[in-house]
């Protein structure tokens, strides 16, 4: 059982990712794909005249401001543009892919953060109309039933809150929870860098291997969204996933290369 998170940053070869995923499925491997939609959401938000905004927490974490309109755009980008593109590409390769958001079938349930403290121009304030949260529960039974009848799930945010609202959840961390709940042997996080770099952006500084115990220190090396990937790696391992591989999706055979150990292997 393999869970593969597909990155959305520039340079990622979706065709090559789908070629490899299809090959695995045809070889009888149980595969669940997960993607996010940060980059596409920014593009679409710009096109629709509601440009992306980011907020910073008192501890310095930056996240997307997800008001109601942004949530609509986020769904158009994730569930619409990206999810259906991946499903179509897999279908074209003979894989019976089914695209679902975390709301569908209650696949990703979690808590909405009802009040978010943010810092703006040195002043702290509270946002109450934001739709972000984290995944606490994965409907693994539904995913297993789908896999048992030969379907390949392609999952995307948003998740579903306790009040049945859509919540913007981080796809790397939702992927980790999914890998954990599915008892996956491997969780692959594909992005547009070779893996975790000791001195970003020097690609020669790739860290080939990390132990779980080294992750807390490694998170300091990551900037921005790479931090979430390192966090996700830890969450997956803590839930019993055998290994997490942070790998590059810019070249041919990205999944095969990751599975053969290219990238940062965390175990
Ligand atoms: P995706 O959309 O694929 O999920 P993101 O673009 O959000 O990925 O996050 C990956 C990015 O994190 C890389 O493109 C890189 O610019 C950045 N990054 C920051 N610090 C590091 C680091 N230490 N090693 C590798 N990448 C890093």
Coordinates of N, CA and C and ligand atoms in Angstrom, one line a residue, residues 5-10 12 36-39 170-172 189-201 205 218 220-227 229, ligand 1:
X5 N 1.7 11.8 -2.4 CA 1.2 13.2 -2.4 C 1.9 13.8 -3.6
X6 N 1.1 14.4 -4.5 CA 1.6 15.1 -5.7 C 1.7 16.5 -5.4
X7 N 2.8 17.1 -5.6 CA 3.0 18.6 -5.4 C 2.4 19.4 -6.5
X8 N 2.2 20.6 -6.2 CA 1.5 21.5 -7.2 C 2.4 22.6 -7.7
X9 N 3.7 22.6 -7.2 CA 4.6 23.7 -7.5 C 5.0 23.6 -9.0
X10 N 5.6 24.7 -9.4 CA 6.0 24.8 -10.8 C 7.1 23.7 -11.1
X12 N 6.6 20.5 -11.8 CA 6.2 19.1 -11.6 C 5.6 18.5 -12.8
X36 N -2.8 18.8 -3.5 CA -3.3 20.0 -2.9 C -3.6 20.9 -4.0
X37 N -3.4 22.2 -3.8 CA -3.8 23.1 -4.9 C -3.4 24.6 -4.6
X38 N -2.3 24.7 -3.9 CA -1.9 26.1 -3.5 C -1.6 27.0 -4.7
X39 N -0.8 26.5 -5.6 CA -0.3 27.3 -6.7 C -1.5 27.6 -7.6
X170 N -4.1 21.1 5.1 CA -2.9 20.9 4.4 C -2.8 19.6 3.7
X171 N -2.5 19.5 2.5 CA -2.6 18.2 1.7 C -1.4 17.3 2.1
X172 N -0.3 17.9 2.5 CA 0.8 17.0 2.9 C 0.4 16.3 4.2
X189 N 6.2 11.9 -0.9 CA 5.8 13.3 -1.0 C 6.6 13.9 -2.2
X190 N 5.9 14.1 -3.3 CA 6.6 14.6 -4.5 C 6.5 16.1 -4.5
X191 N 7.7 16.7 -4.9 CA 7.7 18.2 -4.9 C 8.7 18.6 -6.0
X192 N 9.0 19.9 -6.1 CA 9.9 20.4 -7.1 C 11.4 20.6 -6.6
X193 N 11.7 19.9 -5.6 CA 13.1 19.9 -5.1 C 13.5 18.4 -4.9
X194 N 14.8 18.2 -4.9 CA 15.3 16.7 -4.8 C 14.9 16.1 -3.5
X195 N 14.5 16.8 -2.5 CA 14.2 16.3 -1.1 C 14.4 17.4 -0.1
X196 N 14.7 17.1 1.1 CA 15.0 18.1 2.1 C 16.5 18.5 1.9
X197 N 16.7 19.8 1.7 CA 18.0 20.3 1.4 C 18.6 20.9 2.7
X198 N 19.9 20.6 3.0 CA 20.5 21.1 4.2 C 20.6 22.6 4.1
X199 N 21.1 23.1 2.9 CA 21.1 24.6 2.7 C 20.4 24.9 1.5
X200 N 19.0 25.1 1.6 CA 18.2 25.5 0.5 C 18.6 26.8 0.0
X201 N 18.7 27.1 -1.3 CA 18.3 26.2 -2.4 C 19.4 25.4 -3.1
X205 N 23.0 19.9 -1.6 CA 23.0 19.7 -0.1 C 21.8 18.8 0.3
X218 N 15.6 18.7 11.9 CA 15.5 18.9 10.4 C 14.5 20.0 10.1
X220 N 14.0 22.7 11.3 CA 14.7 24.0 11.3 C 15.4 24.4 10.0
X221 N 15.7 23.3 9.2 CA 16.4 23.5 7.9 C 15.4 23.9 6.9
X222 N 14.1 23.6 7.1 CA 13.1 23.8 6.1 C 12.5 25.2 6.3
X223 N 12.2 25.8 5.1 CA 11.5 27.1 5.2 C 10.1 26.9 4.6
X224 N 9.3 27.8 4.9 CA 7.9 27.9 4.3 C 7.2 26.5 4.3
X225 N 6.7 26.2 3.2 CA 5.9 25.0 3.1 C 6.7 23.7 3.2
X226 N 8.0 23.7 3.1 CA 8.7 22.5 3.3 C 8.6 22.0 4.8
X227 N 8.4 23.0 5.7 CA 8.2 22.6 7.1 C 7.0 21.7 7.2
X229 N 6.0 19.5 5.2 CA 6.3 18.2 4.6 C 7.1 17.4 5.7
Ligands
LIG1 P1 4.1 21.5 -3.2 O1 3.3 22.5 -3.9 O2 4.9 20.6 -4.1 O3 3.5 20.8 -2.1 P2 5.7 23.7 -2.0 O4 6.2 24.5 -3.1 O5 4.6 24.2 -1.2 O6 5.4 22.2 -2.5 O7 6.9 23.3 -1.0 C1 8.1 22.9 -1.5 C2 9.1 24.1 -1.5 O8 9.7 24.2 -0.3 C3 10.3 23.9 -2.5 O9 9.9 24.2 -3.8 C4 11.3 24.8 -1.9 O10 11.2 26.1 -2.6 C5 10.9 25.1 -0.4 N1 11.9 24.8 0.6 C6 12.1 25.5 1.7 N2 13.1 25.0 2.4 C7 13.5 23.9 1.8 C8 14.5 22.9 2.2 N3 15.3 23.0 3.3 N4 14.7 21.9 1.3 C9 13.9 21.8 0.2 N5 13.0 22.7 -0.1 C10 12.8 23.7 0.6

